[in-house]
mmCIF file of C-alpha atoms in Angstrom:
data_model
loop_
_atom_site.group_PDB
_atom_site.id
_atom_site.type_symbol
_atom_site.label_atom_id
_atom_site.label_comp_id
_atom_site.label_asym_id
_atom_site.label_seq_id
_atom_site.Cartn_x
_atom_site.Cartn_y
_atom_site.Cartn_z
ATOM 1 C CA UNK A 16 103.451 91.828 125.383
ATOM 2 C CA UNK A 17 102.682 95.471 126.277
ATOM 3 C CA UNK A 18 99.461 97.410 124.740
ATOM 4 C CA UNK A 19 98.870 100.670 124.625
ATOM 5 C CA UNK A 20 95.868 101.727 127.031
ATOM 6 C CA UNK A 21 94.566 105.125 123.879
ATOM 7 C CA UNK A 22 94.633 103.925 120.353
ATOM 8 C CA UNK A 23 93.663 107.021 118.233
ATOM 9 C CA UNK A 24 91.551 106.524 114.840
ATOM 10 C CA UNK A 25 91.812 108.662 111.689
ATOM 11 C CA UNK A 26 89.660 108.002 110.190
ATOM 12 C CA UNK A 27 90.087 107.956 105.987
ATOM 13 C CA UNK A 28 86.380 106.696 104.488
ATOM 14 C CA UNK A 29 85.345 110.559 103.438
ATOM 15 C CA UNK A 30 88.523 111.015 101.371
ATOM 16 C CA UNK A 31 90.095 107.169 100.987
ATOM 17 C CA UNK A 32 87.032 105.448 100.791
ATOM 18 C CA UNK A 33 85.128 107.805 98.392
ATOM 19 C CA UNK A 34 87.225 108.354 96.470
ATOM 20 C CA UNK A 35 86.792 105.370 93.805
ATOM 21 C CA UNK A 36 82.898 105.619 93.583
ATOM 22 C CA UNK A 37 82.215 106.830 90.279
ATOM 23 C CA UNK A 38 78.434 107.998 91.512
ATOM 24 C CA UNK A 39 79.548 111.470 93.746
ATOM 25 C CA UNK A 40 77.738 111.769 96.790
ATOM 26 C CA UNK A 41 76.429 114.923 97.609
ATOM 27 C CA UNK A 42 77.950 116.925 99.696
ATOM 28 C CA UNK A 43 74.946 117.765 102.554
ATOM 29 C CA UNK A 44 75.739 113.564 102.831
ATOM 30 C CA UNK A 45 79.643 113.252 103.577
ATOM 31 C CA UNK A 46 78.988 116.503 106.127
ATOM 32 C CA UNK A 47 76.256 114.639 107.554
ATOM 33 C CA UNK A 48 78.008 111.435 107.792
ATOM 34 C CA UNK A 49 81.006 113.382 108.854
ATOM 35 C CA UNK A 50 79.145 115.010 111.432
ATOM 36 C CA UNK A 51 76.957 112.032 112.586
ATOM 37 C CA UNK A 52 81.366 110.274 113.672
ATOM 38 C CA UNK A 53 81.978 113.357 115.179
ATOM 39 C CA UNK A 54 78.781 112.165 117.119
ATOM 40 C CA UNK A 55 79.775 109.294 117.822
ATOM 41 C CA UNK A 56 83.871 110.133 118.934
ATOM 42 C CA UNK A 57 86.161 110.178 115.769
ATOM 43 C CA UNK A 58 88.009 112.848 117.093
ATOM 44 C CA UNK A 59 90.521 112.723 113.928
ATOM 45 C CA UNK A 60 90.285 112.773 109.500
ATOM 46 C CA UNK A 61 91.446 112.750 106.642
ATOM 47 C CA UNK A 62 87.809 114.963 105.484
ATOM 48 C CA UNK A 63 88.798 115.446 101.612
ATOM 49 C CA UNK A 64 91.690 116.082 99.116
ATOM 50 C CA UNK A 65 92.415 118.811 96.827
ATOM 51 C CA UNK A 66 92.917 117.400 93.927
ATOM 52 C CA UNK A 67 92.669 117.775 90.331
ATOM 53 C CA UNK A 68 88.549 117.457 89.820
ATOM 54 C CA UNK A 69 89.351 115.931 87.209
ATOM 55 C CA UNK A 70 91.571 113.181 88.219
ATOM 56 C CA UNK A 71 88.997 113.032 91.305
ATOM 57 C CA UNK A 72 86.107 114.269 90.801
ATOM 58 C CA UNK A 73 84.018 112.867 93.804
ATOM 59 C CA UNK A 74 86.439 115.508 96.297
ATOM 60 C CA UNK A 75 85.614 117.954 93.894
ATOM 61 C CA UNK A 76 83.814 120.154 96.510
ATOM 62 C CA UNK A 77 86.585 120.061 99.059
ATOM 63 C CA UNK A 78 86.418 123.651 100.338
ATOM 64 C CA UNK A 79 82.368 122.936 100.821
ATOM 65 C CA UNK A 80 82.579 119.889 102.737
ATOM 66 C CA UNK A 81 85.139 120.779 104.959
ATOM 67 C CA UNK A 82 83.035 124.357 105.770
ATOM 68 C CA UNK A 83 80.272 122.887 106.603
ATOM 69 C CA UNK A 84 81.607 120.267 109.484
ATOM 70 C CA UNK A 85 79.868 120.943 112.998
ATOM 71 C CA UNK A 86 83.031 120.673 114.274
ATOM 72 C CA UNK A 87 84.070 119.801 118.554
ATOM 73 C CA UNK A 88 87.138 120.644 120.352
ATOM 74 C CA UNK A 89 89.733 118.692 119.552
ATOM 75 C CA UNK A 90 87.951 117.427 116.512
ATOM 76 C CA UNK A 91 90.901 117.312 113.345
ATOM 77 C CA UNK A 92 90.198 117.939 109.732
ATOM 78 C CA UNK A 93 92.829 116.436 107.544
ATOM 79 C CA UNK A 94 93.087 117.076 103.683
ATOM 80 C CA UNK A 95 95.533 115.544 101.175
ATOM 81 C CA UNK A 96 97.549 117.866 98.760
ATOM 82 C CA UNK A 97 99.592 116.331 96.697
ATOM 83 C CA UNK A 98 100.957 119.873 95.608
ATOM 84 C CA UNK A 99 101.552 123.133 96.127
ATOM 85 C CA UNK A 100 98.158 124.659 94.615
ATOM 86 C CA UNK A 101 96.691 121.627 96.820
ATOM 87 C CA UNK A 102 98.959 123.355 100.301
ATOM 88 C CA UNK A 103 97.764 126.452 98.932
ATOM 89 C CA UNK A 104 93.975 125.876 98.785
ATOM 90 C CA UNK A 105 94.432 124.103 102.266
ATOM 91 C CA UNK A 106 95.416 127.255 103.759
ATOM 92 C CA UNK A 107 92.485 128.546 102.251
ATOM 93 C CA UNK A 108 89.721 126.355 103.547
ATOM 94 C CA UNK A 109 88.649 125.285 107.400
ATOM 95 C CA UNK A 110 91.182 122.371 107.631
ATOM 96 C CA UNK A 111 93.809 121.881 110.325
ATOM 97 C CA UNK A 112 96.544 119.784 108.801
ATOM 98 C CA UNK A 113 97.185 119.028 105.649
ATOM 99 C CA UNK A 114 98.810 115.605 104.503
ATOM 100 C CA UNK A 115 101.604 115.027 101.790
ATOM 101 C CA UNK A 116 102.535 112.693 99.919
ATOM 102 C CA UNK A 117 104.688 110.484 97.967
ATOM 103 C CA UNK A 118 105.332 106.310 97.459
ATOM 104 C CA UNK A 119 107.747 104.473 98.224
ATOM 105 C CA UNK A 120 109.104 103.361 94.452
ATOM 106 C CA UNK A 121 109.814 105.371 91.552
ATOM 107 C CA UNK A 122 106.775 103.516 88.964
ATOM 108 C CA UNK A 123 103.606 104.027 91.570
ATOM 109 C CA UNK A 124 104.619 107.425 92.675
ATOM 110 C CA UNK A 125 104.810 108.050 88.067
ATOM 111 C CA UNK A 126 101.148 106.416 88.228
ATOM 112 C CA UNK A 127 100.431 108.162 91.288
ATOM 113 C CA UNK A 128 101.809 111.717 90.803
ATOM 114 C CA UNK A 129 102.688 112.051 87.658
ATOM 115 C CA UNK A 130 107.323 112.902 88.995
ATOM 116 C CA UNK A 131 109.726 111.490 90.314
ATOM 117 C CA UNK A 132 110.616 110.742 93.976
ATOM 118 C CA UNK A 133 113.021 112.951 93.703
ATOM 119 C CA UNK A 134 111.091 115.265 92.352
ATOM 120 C CA UNK A 135 108.842 114.642 95.086
ATOM 121 C CA UNK A 136 111.075 115.245 97.357
ATOM 122 C CA UNK A 137 112.203 118.888 96.581
ATOM 123 C CA UNK A 138 107.859 119.575 96.240
ATOM 124 C CA UNK A 139 107.915 118.748 99.727
ATOM 125 C CA UNK A 140 110.787 121.315 100.260
ATOM 126 C CA UNK A 141 109.249 123.467 98.905
ATOM 127 C CA UNK A 142 105.952 122.794 100.400
ATOM 128 C CA UNK A 143 107.802 122.812 103.792
ATOM 129 C CA UNK A 144 108.753 126.657 103.237
ATOM 130 C CA UNK A 145 105.407 127.188 102.220
ATOM 131 C CA UNK A 146 104.002 125.693 105.270
ATOM 132 C CA UNK A 147 106.540 127.996 107.772
ATOM 133 C CA UNK A 148 104.755 129.286 110.790
ATOM 134 C CA UNK A 149 101.560 128.279 109.312
ATOM 135 C CA UNK A 150 98.828 127.196 111.933
ATOM 136 C CA UNK A 151 98.187 124.128 109.777
ATOM 137 C CA UNK A 152 100.093 121.086 111.153
ATOM 138 C CA UNK A 153 101.666 118.803 109.183
ATOM 139 C CA UNK A 154 101.401 115.260 108.546
ATOM 140 C CA UNK A 155 104.149 113.687 105.434
ATOM 141 C CA UNK A 156 102.567 109.824 104.189
ATOM 142 C CA UNK A 157 104.744 107.197 102.508
ATOM 143 C CA UNK A 158 102.515 105.231 99.821
ATOM 144 C CA UNK A 159 103.172 101.312 99.119
ATOM 145 C CA UNK A 160 105.921 101.525 102.418
ATOM 146 C CA UNK A 161 105.420 98.169 102.831
ATOM 147 C CA UNK A 162 105.432 96.429 99.047
ATOM 148 C CA UNK A 163 104.758 97.686 95.242
ATOM 149 C CA UNK A 164 102.109 96.636 92.843
ATOM 150 C CA UNK A 165 104.385 96.816 90.808
ATOM 151 C CA UNK A 166 107.847 96.490 92.284
ATOM 152 C CA UNK A 167 107.202 93.728 94.811
ATOM 153 C CA UNK A 168 109.500 94.631 97.936
ATOM 154 C CA UNK A 169 109.893 97.908 99.267
ATOM 155 C CA UNK A 170 113.598 98.321 99.783
ATOM 156 C CA UNK A 171 113.656 99.991 103.357
ATOM 157 C CA UNK A 172 116.733 102.005 103.178
ATOM 158 C CA UNK A 173 114.223 104.305 100.142
ATOM 159 C CA UNK A 174 111.464 104.291 103.051
ATOM 160 C CA UNK A 175 113.910 105.278 105.314
ATOM 161 C CA UNK A 176 115.967 108.282 103.300
ATOM 162 C CA UNK A 177 111.195 109.784 103.107
ATOM 163 C CA UNK A 178 110.776 109.486 106.373
ATOM 164 C CA UNK A 179 114.045 111.370 107.339
ATOM 165 C CA UNK A 180 112.969 113.801 105.344
ATOM 166 C CA UNK A 181 109.593 114.426 106.677
ATOM 167 C CA UNK A 182 111.399 114.736 109.532
ATOM 168 C CA UNK A 183 114.581 117.423 109.417
ATOM 169 C CA UNK A 184 111.225 119.400 107.109
ATOM 170 C CA UNK A 185 110.011 119.203 110.711
ATOM 171 C CA UNK A 186 106.346 117.624 110.277
ATOM 172 C CA UNK A 187 104.132 116.646 113.123
ATOM 173 C CA UNK A 188 103.727 112.890 111.593
ATOM 174 C CA UNK A 189 104.141 110.395 109.540
ATOM 175 C CA UNK A 190 101.670 107.986 107.679
ATOM 176 C CA UNK A 191 103.050 104.384 106.252
ATOM 177 C CA UNK A 192 100.318 103.257 103.411
ATOM 178 C CA UNK A 193 100.106 99.766 102.987
ATOM 179 C CA UNK A 194 98.351 100.775 99.589
ATOM 180 C CA UNK A 195 97.508 97.481 98.052
ATOM 181 C CA UNK A 196 98.305 96.044 101.160
ATOM 182 C CA UNK A 197 100.615 94.617 101.004
ATOM 183 C CA UNK A 198 101.875 94.205 104.001
ATOM 184 C CA UNK A 199 102.769 91.384 106.091
ATOM 185 C CA UNK A 200 102.980 91.163 110.284
ATOM 186 C CA UNK A 201 107.215 90.850 109.519
ATOM 187 C CA UNK A 202 107.466 93.151 107.260
ATOM 188 C CA UNK A 203 105.118 95.674 109.627
ATOM 189 C CA UNK A 204 107.230 95.538 112.973
ATOM 190 C CA UNK A 205 110.975 95.481 110.760
ATOM 191 C CA UNK A 206 109.819 97.988 108.975
ATOM 192 C CA UNK A 207 108.744 100.617 112.077
ATOM 193 C CA UNK A 208 111.373 99.045 114.309
ATOM 194 C CA UNK A 209 113.308 100.164 111.840
ATOM 195 C CA UNK A 210 111.982 104.443 111.690
ATOM 196 C CA UNK A 211 111.782 104.400 114.654
ATOM 197 C CA UNK A 212 115.418 103.865 115.176
ATOM 198 C CA UNK A 213 116.347 106.693 113.206
ATOM 199 C CA UNK A 214 113.672 108.714 115.163
ATOM 200 C CA UNK A 215 111.722 107.684 117.907
ATOM 201 C CA UNK A 216 110.280 111.538 118.927
ATOM 202 C CA UNK A 217 108.289 111.375 115.075
ATOM 203 C CA UNK A 218 104.801 110.148 114.912
ATOM 204 C CA UNK A 219 104.236 107.308 112.709
ATOM 205 C CA UNK A 220 100.509 106.652 111.614
ATOM 206 C CA UNK A 221 99.850 103.459 110.526
ATOM 207 C CA UNK A 222 97.536 102.117 106.998
ATOM 208 C CA UNK A 223 96.936 99.373 106.472
ATOM 209 C CA UNK A 224 94.472 98.027 103.078
ATOM 210 C CA UNK A 225 93.231 94.694 103.509
ATOM 211 C CA UNK A 226 93.579 93.582 100.636
ATOM 212 C CA UNK A 227 95.079 89.962 101.519
ATOM 213 C CA UNK A 228 92.244 89.567 104.914
ATOM 214 C CA UNK A 229 95.769 90.183 107.409
ATOM 215 C CA UNK A 230 95.101 93.879 108.115
ATOM 216 C CA UNK A 231 93.362 93.408 111.295
ATOM 217 C CA UNK A 232 96.477 90.875 112.567
ATOM 218 C CA UNK A 233 99.004 94.217 111.085
ATOM 219 C CA UNK A 234 97.095 96.340 113.854
ATOM 220 C CA UNK A 235 97.738 93.684 116.528
ATOM 221 C CA UNK A 236 101.815 93.597 115.394
ATOM 222 C CA UNK A 237 101.828 97.866 115.406
ATOM 223 C CA UNK A 238 100.188 97.457 118.031
ATOM 224 C CA UNK A 239 102.874 95.465 119.433
ATOM 225 C CA UNK A 240 105.658 97.740 118.265
ATOM 226 C CA UNK A 241 103.868 101.018 120.134
ATOM 227 C CA UNK A 242 101.870 102.324 117.138
ATOM 228 C CA UNK A 243 99.566 104.122 119.013
ATOM 229 C CA UNK A 244 97.554 105.829 115.614
ATOM 230 C CA UNK A 245 96.031 103.998 112.819
ATOM 231 C CA UNK A 246 93.767 104.430 109.348
ATOM 232 C CA UNK A 247 90.241 102.875 108.908
ATOM 233 C CA UNK A 248 88.244 103.664 107.215
ATOM 234 C CA UNK A 249 83.842 103.184 107.653
ATOM 235 C CA UNK A 250 82.396 99.638 106.253
ATOM 236 C CA UNK A 251 86.067 99.313 104.951
ATOM 237 C CA UNK A 252 84.705 101.193 101.896
ATOM 238 C CA UNK A 253 87.887 102.732 99.400
ATOM 239 C CA UNK A 254 91.061 101.326 97.684
ATOM 240 C CA UNK A 255 93.681 103.596 95.714
ATOM 241 C CA UNK A 256 92.151 103.954 92.075
ATOM 242 C CA UNK A 257 95.826 104.025 90.868
ATOM 243 C CA UNK A 258 96.885 100.687 91.695
ATOM 244 C CA UNK A 259 96.119 97.082 90.823
ATOM 245 C CA UNK A 260 94.078 94.843 92.410
ATOM 246 C CA UNK A 261 93.329 97.441 95.873
ATOM 247 C CA UNK A 262 90.367 96.886 97.707
ATOM 248 C CA UNK A 263 88.936 98.328 100.727
ATOM 249 C CA UNK A 264 91.047 100.218 104.008
ATOM 250 C CA UNK A 265 91.087 97.841 107.296
ATOM 251 C CA UNK A 266 87.122 98.675 108.932
ATOM 252 C CA UNK A 267 86.923 101.015 111.809
ATOM 253 C CA UNK A 268 83.725 99.246 113.157
ATOM 254 C CA UNK A 269 85.651 96.831 113.190
ATOM 255 C CA UNK A 270 88.854 97.998 113.898
ATOM 256 C CA UNK A 271 87.300 99.863 116.747
ATOM 257 C CA UNK A 272 84.852 96.435 117.954
ATOM 258 C CA UNK A 273 89.017 94.728 117.051
ATOM 259 C CA UNK A 274 90.523 97.370 120.369
ATOM 260 C CA UNK A 275 87.213 97.344 122.764
ATOM 261 C CA UNK A 276 87.456 93.406 122.982
ATOM 262 C CA UNK A 277 91.806 93.820 123.881
ATOM 263 C CA UNK A 278 91.030 96.768 126.415
ATOM 264 C CA UNK A 279 91.757 99.644 123.470
ATOM 265 C CA UNK A 280 90.538 102.683 124.508
ATOM 266 C CA UNK A 281 89.527 104.214 121.329
ATOM 267 C CA UNK A 282 86.975 107.202 122.810
ATOM 268 C CA UNK A 283 84.558 105.956 120.292
ATOM 269 C CA UNK A 284 80.416 104.661 120.228
ATOM 270 C CA UNK A 285 81.054 101.080 118.697
ATOM 271 C CA UNK A 286 77.028 100.864 117.891
ATOM 272 C CA UNK A 287 76.399 104.379 117.449
ATOM 273 C CA UNK A 288 79.153 104.077 114.649
ATOM 274 C CA UNK A 289 77.799 100.052 112.829
ATOM 275 C CA UNK A 290 74.337 102.299 112.793
ATOM 276 C CA UNK A 291 76.906 104.724 110.304
ATOM 277 C CA UNK A 292 78.420 102.429 108.435
ATOM 278 C CA UNK A 293 74.714 100.607 107.597
ATOM 279 C CA UNK A 294 73.962 103.996 106.403
ATOM 280 C CA UNK A 295 77.490 104.418 104.181
ATOM 281 C CA UNK A 296 75.855 101.048 102.357
ATOM 282 C CA UNK A 297 72.164 103.041 101.528
ATOM 283 C CA UNK A 298 74.980 105.620 100.220
ATOM 284 C CA UNK A 299 76.787 104.339 98.255
ATOM 285 C CA UNK A 300 73.923 100.958 97.369
ATOM 286 C CA UNK A 301 76.267 98.068 97.356
ATOM 287 C CA UNK A 302 76.966 95.703 99.884
ATOM 288 C CA UNK A 303 80.147 97.069 101.921
ATOM 289 C CA UNK A 304 83.585 94.986 103.298
ATOM 290 C CA UNK A 305 82.608 95.704 106.972
ATOM 291 C CA UNK A 306 82.278 92.114 109.106
ATOM 292 C CA UNK A 307 80.635 93.216 112.425
ATOM 293 C CA UNK A 308 77.710 96.009 111.162
ATOM 294 C CA UNK A 309 76.320 92.810 109.348
ATOM 295 C CA UNK A 310 76.718 90.265 113.061
ATOM 296 C CA UNK A 311 77.751 92.698 115.813
ATOM 297 C CA UNK A 312 79.728 92.121 119.131
ATOM 298 C CA UNK A 313 79.747 88.608 120.032
ATOM 299 C CA UNK A 314 77.386 89.716 123.530
ATOM 300 C CA UNK A 315 74.655 90.704 120.725
ATOM 301 C CA UNK A 316 72.567 87.403 121.996
ATOM 302 C CA UNK A 317 69.850 86.201 119.644
ATOM 303 C CA UNK A 318 66.412 84.773 121.082
ATOM 304 C CA UNK A 319 66.979 80.995 120.585
ATOM 305 C CA UNK A 320 62.816 79.865 119.762
ATOM 306 C CA UNK A 321 63.531 82.707 116.779
ATOM 307 C CA UNK A 322 66.118 79.950 115.434
ATOM 308 C CA UNK A 323 65.387 77.876 112.616
ATOM 309 C CA UNK A 324 66.730 74.272 114.076
ATOM 310 C CA UNK A 325 68.126 71.591 112.781
ATOM 311 C CA UNK A 326 66.129 68.531 110.366
ATOM 312 C CA UNK A 327 66.575 65.436 112.012
#
């Protein structure tokens, strides 16, 4: 088995993670966390989204968040945009990349974007024209690419059609979203191999949720298939507000630990990441699903004399 030497991690916690939080997280706090993550070595973020503040109130400070980040060379700040208006706002902001998206099933696209897939594809064509000759990088995202909570298994032919449209329109990368954690290693392998056969030079990112406990297993299968870009969320925060049963994304610090133990470089300081994840629990006011911040890396040893002894 050949594995990559280095993997890119796209931190989505400030967008996909925080979007389901009912209590507004202050802008300064979001910026502080982003800056701390940059200091820890994270270089690619889905930092916010230009969506309706009525639909996702947590993202109403998108412009201010992007303006407040203390950038370093190589840092990419992405903003999710569901339509032309959102893309225009991204162009006026300090975003480096815009992410436009649609779903692989009609029912989820109607819930998520209020329109059929065909109309979304026309919208993306219009957006591609708008972005022509603009400095922003362009990433497409396909939600429910591995399974839909309303329709079940997804037609791979539809995923291919959407993927090829992004390729034809000159997008730099495409994310396959496992929106409600329905991916399995077999589905990951089948989907990735089918899409790379269509466009072997297109950069693919994988976006897994840990809804059914196999998010990191799917990462390993993605690595085996040659994928070197993964989206994850600090402390495992997240979940789509428009999909029943959606739970958190795969956890960034757990993912970095896995990669470290596999000898794959992410460029991220794991101990610093754990401290930031622990802070995020304080920010949202509850325990979060990340495991490593509770247990620590495997070679964080304990004093045997301080441990409770068995009785009897």
